[in-house]
CSV table of C-alpha atoms in Angstrom, one decimal:
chain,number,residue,atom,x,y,z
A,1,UNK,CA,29.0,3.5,-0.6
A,2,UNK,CA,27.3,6.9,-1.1
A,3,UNK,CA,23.9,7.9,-0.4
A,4,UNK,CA,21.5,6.6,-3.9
A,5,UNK,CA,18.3,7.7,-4.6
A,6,UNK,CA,16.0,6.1,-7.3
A,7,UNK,CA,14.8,8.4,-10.0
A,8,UNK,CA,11.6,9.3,-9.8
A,9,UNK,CA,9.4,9.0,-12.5
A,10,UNK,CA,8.0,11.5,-14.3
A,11,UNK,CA,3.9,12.0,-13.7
A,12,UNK,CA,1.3,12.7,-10.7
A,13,UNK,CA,1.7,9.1,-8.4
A,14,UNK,CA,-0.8,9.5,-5.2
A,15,UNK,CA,0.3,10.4,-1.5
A,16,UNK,CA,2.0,13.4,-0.4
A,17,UNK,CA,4.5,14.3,2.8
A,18,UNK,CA,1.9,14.3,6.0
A,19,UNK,CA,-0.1,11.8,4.6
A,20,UNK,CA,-1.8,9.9,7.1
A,21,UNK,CA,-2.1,6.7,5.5
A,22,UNK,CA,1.0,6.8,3.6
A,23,UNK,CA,2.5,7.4,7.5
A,24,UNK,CA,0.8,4.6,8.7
A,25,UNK,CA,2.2,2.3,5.6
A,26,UNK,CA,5.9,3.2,6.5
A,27,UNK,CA,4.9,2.1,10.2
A,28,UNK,CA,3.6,-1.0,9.3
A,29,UNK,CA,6.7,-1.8,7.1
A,30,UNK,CA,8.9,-1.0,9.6
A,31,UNK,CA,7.1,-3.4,12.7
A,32,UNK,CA,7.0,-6.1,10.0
A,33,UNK,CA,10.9,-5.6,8.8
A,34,UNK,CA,11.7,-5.1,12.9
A,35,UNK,CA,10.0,-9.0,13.5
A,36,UNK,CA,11.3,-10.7,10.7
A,37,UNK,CA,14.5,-10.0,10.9
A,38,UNK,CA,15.3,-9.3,14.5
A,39,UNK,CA,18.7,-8.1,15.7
A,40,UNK,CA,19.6,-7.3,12.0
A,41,UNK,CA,17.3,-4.9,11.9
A,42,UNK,CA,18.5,-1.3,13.4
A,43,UNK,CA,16.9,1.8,14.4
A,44,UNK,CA,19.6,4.5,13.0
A,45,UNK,CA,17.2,7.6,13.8
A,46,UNK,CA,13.8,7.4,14.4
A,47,UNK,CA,12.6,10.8,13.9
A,48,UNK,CA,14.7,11.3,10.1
A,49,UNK,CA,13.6,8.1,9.6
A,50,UNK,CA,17.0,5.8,9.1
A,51,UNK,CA,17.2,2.4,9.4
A,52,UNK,CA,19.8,-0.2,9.1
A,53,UNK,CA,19.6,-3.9,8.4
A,54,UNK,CA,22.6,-6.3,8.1
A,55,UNK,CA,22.5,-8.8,5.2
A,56,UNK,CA,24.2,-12.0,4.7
A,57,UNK,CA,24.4,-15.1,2.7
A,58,UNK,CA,23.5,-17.7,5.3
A,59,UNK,CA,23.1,-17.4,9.4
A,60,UNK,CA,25.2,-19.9,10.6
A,61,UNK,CA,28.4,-19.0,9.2
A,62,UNK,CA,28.0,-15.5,6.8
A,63,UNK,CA,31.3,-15.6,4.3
A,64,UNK,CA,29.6,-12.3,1.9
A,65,UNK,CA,27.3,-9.8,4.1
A,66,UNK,CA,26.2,-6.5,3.4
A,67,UNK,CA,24.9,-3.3,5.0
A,68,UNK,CA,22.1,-1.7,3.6
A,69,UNK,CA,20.9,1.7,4.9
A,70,UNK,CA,17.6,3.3,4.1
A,71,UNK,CA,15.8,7.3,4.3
A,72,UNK,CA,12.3,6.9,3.9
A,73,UNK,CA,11.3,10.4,2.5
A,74,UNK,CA,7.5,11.3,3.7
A,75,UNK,CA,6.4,10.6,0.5
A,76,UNK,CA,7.4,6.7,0.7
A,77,UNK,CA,5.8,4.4,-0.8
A,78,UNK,CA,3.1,6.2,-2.2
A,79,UNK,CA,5.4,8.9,-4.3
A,80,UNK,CA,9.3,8.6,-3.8
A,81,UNK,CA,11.5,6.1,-3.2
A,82,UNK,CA,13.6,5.4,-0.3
A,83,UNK,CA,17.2,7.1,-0.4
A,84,UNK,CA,19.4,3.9,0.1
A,85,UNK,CA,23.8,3.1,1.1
A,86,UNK,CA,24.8,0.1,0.4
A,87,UNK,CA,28.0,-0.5,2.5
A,88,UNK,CA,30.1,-3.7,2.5
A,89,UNK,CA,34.1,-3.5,1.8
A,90,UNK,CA,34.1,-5.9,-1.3
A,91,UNK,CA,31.3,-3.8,-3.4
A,92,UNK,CA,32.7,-1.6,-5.8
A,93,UNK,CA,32.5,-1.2,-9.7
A,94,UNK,CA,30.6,-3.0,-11.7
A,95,UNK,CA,29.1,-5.1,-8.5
A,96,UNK,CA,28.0,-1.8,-7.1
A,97,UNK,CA,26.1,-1.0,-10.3
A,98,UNK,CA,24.5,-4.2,-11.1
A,99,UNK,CA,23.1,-4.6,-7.8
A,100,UNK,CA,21.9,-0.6,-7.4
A,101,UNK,CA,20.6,-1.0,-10.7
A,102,UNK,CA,18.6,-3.3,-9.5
A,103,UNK,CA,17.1,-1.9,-6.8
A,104,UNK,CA,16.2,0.2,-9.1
A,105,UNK,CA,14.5,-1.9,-11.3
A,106,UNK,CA,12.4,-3.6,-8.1
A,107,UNK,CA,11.6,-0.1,-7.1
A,108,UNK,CA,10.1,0.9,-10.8
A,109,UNK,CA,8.1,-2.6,-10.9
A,110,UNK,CA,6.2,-2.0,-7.6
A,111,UNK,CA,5.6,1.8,-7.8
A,112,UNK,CA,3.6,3.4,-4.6
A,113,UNK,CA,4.2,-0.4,-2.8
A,114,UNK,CA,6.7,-1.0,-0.4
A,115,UNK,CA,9.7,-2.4,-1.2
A,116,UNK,CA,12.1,-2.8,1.6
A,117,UNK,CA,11.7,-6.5,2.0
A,118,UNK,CA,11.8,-7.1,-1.7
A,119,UNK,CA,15.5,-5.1,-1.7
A,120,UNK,CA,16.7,-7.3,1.2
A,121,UNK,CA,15.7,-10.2,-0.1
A,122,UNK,CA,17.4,-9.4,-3.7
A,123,UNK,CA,20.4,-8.6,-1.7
A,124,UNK,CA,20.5,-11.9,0.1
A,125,UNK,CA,20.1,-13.9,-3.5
A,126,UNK,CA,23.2,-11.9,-4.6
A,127,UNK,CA,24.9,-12.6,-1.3
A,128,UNK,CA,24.1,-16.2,-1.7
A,129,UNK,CA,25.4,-16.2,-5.7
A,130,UNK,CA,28.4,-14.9,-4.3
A,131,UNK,CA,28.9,-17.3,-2.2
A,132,UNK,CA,28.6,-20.3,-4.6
A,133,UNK,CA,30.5,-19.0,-7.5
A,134,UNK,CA,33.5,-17.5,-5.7
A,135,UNK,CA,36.4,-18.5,-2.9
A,136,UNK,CA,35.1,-20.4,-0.5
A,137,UNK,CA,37.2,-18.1,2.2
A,138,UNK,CA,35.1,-15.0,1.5
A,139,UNK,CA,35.3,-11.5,-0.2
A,140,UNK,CA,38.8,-10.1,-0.3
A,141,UNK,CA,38.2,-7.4,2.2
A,142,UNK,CA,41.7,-5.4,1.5
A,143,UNK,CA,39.7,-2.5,0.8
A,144,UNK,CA,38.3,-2.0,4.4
A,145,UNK,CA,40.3,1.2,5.5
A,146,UNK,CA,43.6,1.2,7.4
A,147,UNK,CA,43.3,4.1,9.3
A,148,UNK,CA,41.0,5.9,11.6
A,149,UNK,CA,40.7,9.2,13.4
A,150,UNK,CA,38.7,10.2,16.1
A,151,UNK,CA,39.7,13.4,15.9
A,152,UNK,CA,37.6,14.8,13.4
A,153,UNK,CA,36.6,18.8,13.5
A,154,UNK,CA,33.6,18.3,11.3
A,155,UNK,CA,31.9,14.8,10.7
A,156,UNK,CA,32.2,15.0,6.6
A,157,UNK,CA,30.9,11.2,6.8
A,158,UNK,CA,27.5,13.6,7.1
A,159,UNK,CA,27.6,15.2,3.9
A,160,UNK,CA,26.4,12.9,1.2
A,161,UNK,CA,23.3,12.3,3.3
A,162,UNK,CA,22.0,15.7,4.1
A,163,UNK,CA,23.2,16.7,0.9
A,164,UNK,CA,21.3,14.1,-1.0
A,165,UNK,CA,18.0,14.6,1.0
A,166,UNK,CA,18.0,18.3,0.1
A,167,UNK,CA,18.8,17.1,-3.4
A,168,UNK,CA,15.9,15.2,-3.8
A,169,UNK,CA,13.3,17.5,-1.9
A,170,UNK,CA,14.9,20.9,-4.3
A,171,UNK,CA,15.1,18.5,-7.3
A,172,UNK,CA,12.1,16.2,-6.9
A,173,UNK,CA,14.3,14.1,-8.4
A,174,UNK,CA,12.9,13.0,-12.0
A,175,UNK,CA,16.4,11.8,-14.0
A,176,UNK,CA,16.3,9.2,-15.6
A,177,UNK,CA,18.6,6.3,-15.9
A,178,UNK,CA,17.9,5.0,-19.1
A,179,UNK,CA,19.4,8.1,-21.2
A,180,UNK,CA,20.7,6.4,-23.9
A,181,UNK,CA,22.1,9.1,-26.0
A,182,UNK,CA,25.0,10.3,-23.4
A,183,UNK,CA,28.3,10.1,-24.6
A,184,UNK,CA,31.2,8.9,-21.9
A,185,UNK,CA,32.7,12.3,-21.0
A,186,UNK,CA,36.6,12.6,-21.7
A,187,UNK,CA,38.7,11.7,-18.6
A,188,UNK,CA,41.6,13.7,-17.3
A,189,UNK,CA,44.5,12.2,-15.1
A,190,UNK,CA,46.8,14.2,-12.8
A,191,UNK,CA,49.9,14.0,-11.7
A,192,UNK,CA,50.7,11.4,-8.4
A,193,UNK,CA,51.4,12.3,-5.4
A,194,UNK,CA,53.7,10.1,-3.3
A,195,UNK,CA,54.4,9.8,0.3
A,196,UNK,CA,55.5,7.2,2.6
A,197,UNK,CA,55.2,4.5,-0.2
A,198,UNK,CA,51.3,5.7,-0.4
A,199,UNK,CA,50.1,7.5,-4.2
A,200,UNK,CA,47.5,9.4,-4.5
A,201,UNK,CA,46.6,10.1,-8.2
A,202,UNK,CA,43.0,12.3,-9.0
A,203,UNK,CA,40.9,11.7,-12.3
A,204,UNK,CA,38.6,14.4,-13.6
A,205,UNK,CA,35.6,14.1,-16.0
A,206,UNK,CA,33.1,17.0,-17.8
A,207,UNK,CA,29.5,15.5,-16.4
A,208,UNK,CA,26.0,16.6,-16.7
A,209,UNK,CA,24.2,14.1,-15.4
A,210,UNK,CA,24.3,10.9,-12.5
A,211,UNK,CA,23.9,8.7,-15.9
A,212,UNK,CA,27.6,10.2,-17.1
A,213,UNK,CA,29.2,9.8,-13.4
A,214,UNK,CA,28.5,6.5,-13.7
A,215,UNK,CA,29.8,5.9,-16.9
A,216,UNK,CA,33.2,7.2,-15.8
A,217,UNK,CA,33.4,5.1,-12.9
A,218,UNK,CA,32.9,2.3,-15.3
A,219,UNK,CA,35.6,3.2,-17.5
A,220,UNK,CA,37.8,4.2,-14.4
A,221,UNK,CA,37.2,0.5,-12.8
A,222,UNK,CA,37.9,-1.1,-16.3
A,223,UNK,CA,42.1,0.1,-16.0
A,224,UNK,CA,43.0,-2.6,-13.4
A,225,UNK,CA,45.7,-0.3,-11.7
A,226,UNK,CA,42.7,1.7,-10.7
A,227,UNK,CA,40.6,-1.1,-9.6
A,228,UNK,CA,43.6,-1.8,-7.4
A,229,UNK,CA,43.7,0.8,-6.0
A,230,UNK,CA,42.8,0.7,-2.2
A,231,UNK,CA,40.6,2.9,-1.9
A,232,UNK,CA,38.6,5.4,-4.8
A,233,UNK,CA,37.0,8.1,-3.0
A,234,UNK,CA,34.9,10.5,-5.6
A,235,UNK,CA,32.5,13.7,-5.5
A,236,UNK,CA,30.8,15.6,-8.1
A,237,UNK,CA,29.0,18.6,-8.3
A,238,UNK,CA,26.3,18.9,-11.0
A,239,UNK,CA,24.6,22.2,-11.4
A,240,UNK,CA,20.9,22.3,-12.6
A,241,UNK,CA,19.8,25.6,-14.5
A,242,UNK,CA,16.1,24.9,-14.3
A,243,UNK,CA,16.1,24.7,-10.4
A,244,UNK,CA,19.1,26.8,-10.3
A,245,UNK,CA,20.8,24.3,-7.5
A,246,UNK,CA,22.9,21.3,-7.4
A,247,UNK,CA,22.6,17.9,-7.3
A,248,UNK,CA,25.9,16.2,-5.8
A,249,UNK,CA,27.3,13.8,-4.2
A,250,UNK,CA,30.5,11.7,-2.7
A,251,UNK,CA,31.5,7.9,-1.9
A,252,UNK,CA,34.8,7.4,1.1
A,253,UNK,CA,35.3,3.8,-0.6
A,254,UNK,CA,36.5,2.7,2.8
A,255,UNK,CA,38.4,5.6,3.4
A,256,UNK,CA,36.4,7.2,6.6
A,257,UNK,CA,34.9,11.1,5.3
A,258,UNK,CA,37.5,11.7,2.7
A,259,UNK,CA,34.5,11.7,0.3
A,260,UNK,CA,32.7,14.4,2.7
A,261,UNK,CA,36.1,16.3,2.9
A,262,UNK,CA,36.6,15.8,-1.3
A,263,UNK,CA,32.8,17.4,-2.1
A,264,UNK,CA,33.4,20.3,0.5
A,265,UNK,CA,36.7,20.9,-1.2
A,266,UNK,CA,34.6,21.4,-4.2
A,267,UNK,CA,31.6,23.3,-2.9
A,268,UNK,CA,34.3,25.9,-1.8
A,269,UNK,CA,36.0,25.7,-5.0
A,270,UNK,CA,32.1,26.6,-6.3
A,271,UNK,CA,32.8,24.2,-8.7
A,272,UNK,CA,30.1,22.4,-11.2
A,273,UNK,CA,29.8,19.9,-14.0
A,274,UNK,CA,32.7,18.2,-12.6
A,275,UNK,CA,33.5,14.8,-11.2
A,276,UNK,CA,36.8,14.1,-9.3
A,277,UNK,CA,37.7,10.6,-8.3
A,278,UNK,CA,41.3,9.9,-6.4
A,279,UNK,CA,42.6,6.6,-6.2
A,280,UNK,CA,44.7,5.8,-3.2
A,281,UNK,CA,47.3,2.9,-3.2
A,282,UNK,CA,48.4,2.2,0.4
A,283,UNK,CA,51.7,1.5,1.3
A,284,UNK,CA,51.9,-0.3,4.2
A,285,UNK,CA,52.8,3.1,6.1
A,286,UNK,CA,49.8,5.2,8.2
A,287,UNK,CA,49.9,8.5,7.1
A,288,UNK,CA,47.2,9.8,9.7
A,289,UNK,CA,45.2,13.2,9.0
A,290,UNK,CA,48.1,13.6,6.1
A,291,UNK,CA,45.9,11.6,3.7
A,292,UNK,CA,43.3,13.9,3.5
A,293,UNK,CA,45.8,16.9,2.7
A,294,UNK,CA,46.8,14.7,-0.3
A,295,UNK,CA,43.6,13.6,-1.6
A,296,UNK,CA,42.6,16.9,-1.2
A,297,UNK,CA,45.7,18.4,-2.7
A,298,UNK,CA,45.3,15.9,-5.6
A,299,UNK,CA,41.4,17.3,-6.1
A,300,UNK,CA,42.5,20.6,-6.0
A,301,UNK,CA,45.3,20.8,-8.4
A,302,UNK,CA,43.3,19.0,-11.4
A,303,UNK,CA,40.7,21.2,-10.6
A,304,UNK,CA,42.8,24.0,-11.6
A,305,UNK,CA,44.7,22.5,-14.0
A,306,UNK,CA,41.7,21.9,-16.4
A,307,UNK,CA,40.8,25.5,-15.6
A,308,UNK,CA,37.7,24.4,-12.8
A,309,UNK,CA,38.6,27.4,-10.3
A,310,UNK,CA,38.1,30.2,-12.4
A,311,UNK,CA,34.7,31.0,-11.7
A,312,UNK,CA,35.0,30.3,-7.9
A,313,UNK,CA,38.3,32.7,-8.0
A,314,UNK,CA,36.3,35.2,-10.1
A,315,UNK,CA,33.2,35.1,-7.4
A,316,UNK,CA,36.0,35.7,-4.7
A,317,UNK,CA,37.3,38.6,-6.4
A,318,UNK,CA,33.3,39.9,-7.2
A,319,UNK,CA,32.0,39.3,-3.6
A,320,UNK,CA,35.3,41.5,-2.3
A,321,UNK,CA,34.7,44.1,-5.0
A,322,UNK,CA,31.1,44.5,-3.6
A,323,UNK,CA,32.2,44.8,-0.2
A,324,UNK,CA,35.2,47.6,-1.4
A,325,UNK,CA,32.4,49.0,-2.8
A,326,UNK,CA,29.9,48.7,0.2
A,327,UNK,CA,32.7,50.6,2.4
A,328,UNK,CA,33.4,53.5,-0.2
A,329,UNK,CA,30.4,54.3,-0.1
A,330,UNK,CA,30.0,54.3,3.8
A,331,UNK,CA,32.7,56.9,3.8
A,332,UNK,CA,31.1,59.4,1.3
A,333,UNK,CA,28.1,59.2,3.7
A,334,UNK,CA,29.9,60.6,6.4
């Protein structure tokens, strides 16, 4: 899934980035999560600080496991939380939620501690609930991709990571979850495209906030031809007046950088307040780099359909006014 952070409370909370001891905390947390769970346990990037851990609901034989992948920000523990992923081909929906949410909630409880293990461990007693109220078999993993390339010209996989890291340093990151008075935002459904028995269909919502994005995924997921559908890559661009820059983000669903792809559609577009989901149904057929021209295509045509573009055509036609400009008067200099 994409990139998450935890809100940040509001308030002054103690440590700050170069702080020796808070340093020396993520250090120890790291040794002690390296020892106790072993091979599991994976060193991503040591200098941006990623780590990786895989999670499952028993050694021996794991039916449900998990993929959890942590940023620690400077500041962690002592004043921000760690950005997380949480990757697995069965979490989606309302599993997704209830298990970010809480994160979320462990993170709030234990502010300025550190919380990795406590987050592994609730992930494991999900895992292992899983496991004893469902199939015997295992997850249905039918969402796990199809296709692959290796011949990508720009890793988009990137983009919801650096993005969100910016985010949360330009941001510092104070929404809250709880907002209560949010309405659900009207959702808008485009026209399918079809090709080689695949459909691609894109949804688009008015949002303001991360509280609003998730509660048009949540009415999304509840039409079950959507939950079907194999994959639902999304990005959405939210534009913040106070700290005049955005806070967005994007989720491949399974579909490898086609939620990178789908946000820098958008940030080209310059569009804002906007989320864009598009449901794939595959159809047995491997369309190859022609998926992303659909998704894409799909993005792009809602996006002008409920009138999105006009402010990114308008800039075009400003910036090349400036530069007719510029030129003009170049010539009356000479």
């Amino acid at each position: 899934m994409g990139c998450r952070h935890v809100p940040r409370p509001r308030g002054p909370m103690a440590g700050a980035a170069g702080d020796p001891e808070t340093a020396q905390r993520q250090i120890d947390e790291i040794d002690a999560l390296s020892s106790i769970y072993g091979d599991d346990w994976c060193v991503v990037d040591e200098d941006e600080r990623i780590f990786c851990i895989k999670i499952s609901d028993c050694l021996e034989q794991p039916k449900w496991t998990l993929c959890l992948q942590v940023i620690l920000p400077p500041e962690y523990p002592a004043a921000a939380p760690p950005i997380y992923q949480l990757n697995a081909p069965w979490l989606r929906g309302q599993d997704y939620m209830e298990l970010a949410n809480s994160l979320e909630e462990i993170y709030v409880k234990n502010l300025g501690e550190s919380i990795l293990y406590l987050w592994v461990e609730k992930i494991r007693e999900v895992l292992i609930e899983k496991s004893q109220s469902s199939d015997p078999a295992g997850p249905d993993v039918k969402k796990i991709t199809e296709e692959t390339d290796e011949d990508y010209e720009y890793d988009y996989s990137l983009d919801c990571q650096s993005i969100q890291e910016d985010t949360a340093e330009k941001l510092n990151f104070v929404i809250f979850e709880s907002q209560e008075d949010e309405e659900l935002p009207p959702i808008n459904h485009g026209n399918p495209i079809s090709d080689r028995r695949s459909t691609f269909q894109a949804h688009l919502a008015p949002v303001v906030s991360p509280k609003q994005v998730k509660m048009v995924l949540a009415k999304l997921y509840e039409n079950k031809k959507i939950a079907s559908a194999t994959h639902n890559i999304y990005a959405y661009r939210i534009y913040c007046d106070d700290k005049q820059t955005f806070l967005q983000d994007c989720e491949d669903d399974g579909e490898t950088a086609a939620g990178g792809r789908l946000l820098h559609l958008m940030q080209i577009l310059n569009v804002r307040n906007v989320l864009v989901v598009v449901s794939r149904w595959y159809g047995g057929i491997l369309l190859g780099p022609d998926r992303f021209k659909h998704i894409n295509n799909c993005a792009r045509n809602i996006l002008v359909e409920y009138n999105y573009t006009n402010s990114a055509e308008e800039s075009s036609k400003q910036l090349g006014k400036n530069k007719r400009v510029k030129k003009d008067k170049k010539r009356t200099e000479h």
